[in-house]
mmCIF file of C-alpha atoms in Angstrom:
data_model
loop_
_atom_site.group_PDB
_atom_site.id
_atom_site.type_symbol
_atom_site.label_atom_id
_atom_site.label_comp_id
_atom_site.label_asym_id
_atom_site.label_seq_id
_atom_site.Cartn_x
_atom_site.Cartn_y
_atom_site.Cartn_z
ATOM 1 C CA UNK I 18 -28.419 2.659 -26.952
ATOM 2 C CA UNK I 19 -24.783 2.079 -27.357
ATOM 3 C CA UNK I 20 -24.556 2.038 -23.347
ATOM 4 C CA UNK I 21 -26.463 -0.927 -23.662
ATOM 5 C CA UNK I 22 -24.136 -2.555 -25.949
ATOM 6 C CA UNK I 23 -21.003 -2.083 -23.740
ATOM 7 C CA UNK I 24 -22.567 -3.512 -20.751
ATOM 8 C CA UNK I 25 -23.132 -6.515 -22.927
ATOM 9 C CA UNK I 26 -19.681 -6.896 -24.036
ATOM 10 C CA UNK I 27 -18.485 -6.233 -20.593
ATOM 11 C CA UNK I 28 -20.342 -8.699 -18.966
ATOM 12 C CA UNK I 29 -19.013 -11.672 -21.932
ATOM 13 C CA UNK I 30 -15.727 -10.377 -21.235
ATOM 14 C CA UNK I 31 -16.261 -10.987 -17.487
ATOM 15 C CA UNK I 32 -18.343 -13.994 -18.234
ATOM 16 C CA UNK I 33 -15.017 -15.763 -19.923
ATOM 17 C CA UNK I 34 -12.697 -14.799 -17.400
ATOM 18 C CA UNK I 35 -14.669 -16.410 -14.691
ATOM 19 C CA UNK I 36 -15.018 -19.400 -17.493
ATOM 20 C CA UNK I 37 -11.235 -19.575 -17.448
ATOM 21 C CA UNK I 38 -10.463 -18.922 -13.415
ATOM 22 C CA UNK I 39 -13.015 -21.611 -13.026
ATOM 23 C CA UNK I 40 -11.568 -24.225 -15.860
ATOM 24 C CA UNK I 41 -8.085 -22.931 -14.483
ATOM 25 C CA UNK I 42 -6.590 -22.504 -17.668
ATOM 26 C CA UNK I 43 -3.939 -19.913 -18.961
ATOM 27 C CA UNK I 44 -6.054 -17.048 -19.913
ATOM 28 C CA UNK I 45 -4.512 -14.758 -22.726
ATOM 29 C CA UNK I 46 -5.632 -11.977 -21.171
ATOM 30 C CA UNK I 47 -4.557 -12.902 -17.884
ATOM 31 C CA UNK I 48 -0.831 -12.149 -18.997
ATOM 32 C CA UNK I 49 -1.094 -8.500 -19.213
#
């Protein structure tokens, strides 16, 4: 299922933003 496939992207997108709030670094994504 595609659904399936989304909620896996979504959660390494969410995954590296904690990453990054936790390492406290300048996230790209942060800036928009």
């Amino acid at each position: 299922m595609h659904t399936k496939h989304f909620l896996e992207i979504r959660e390494d997108m969410r995954r590296e933003l904690q990453k990054c709030l936790q390492d406290q670094v300048p996230c790209p994504e942060s800036s928009q």
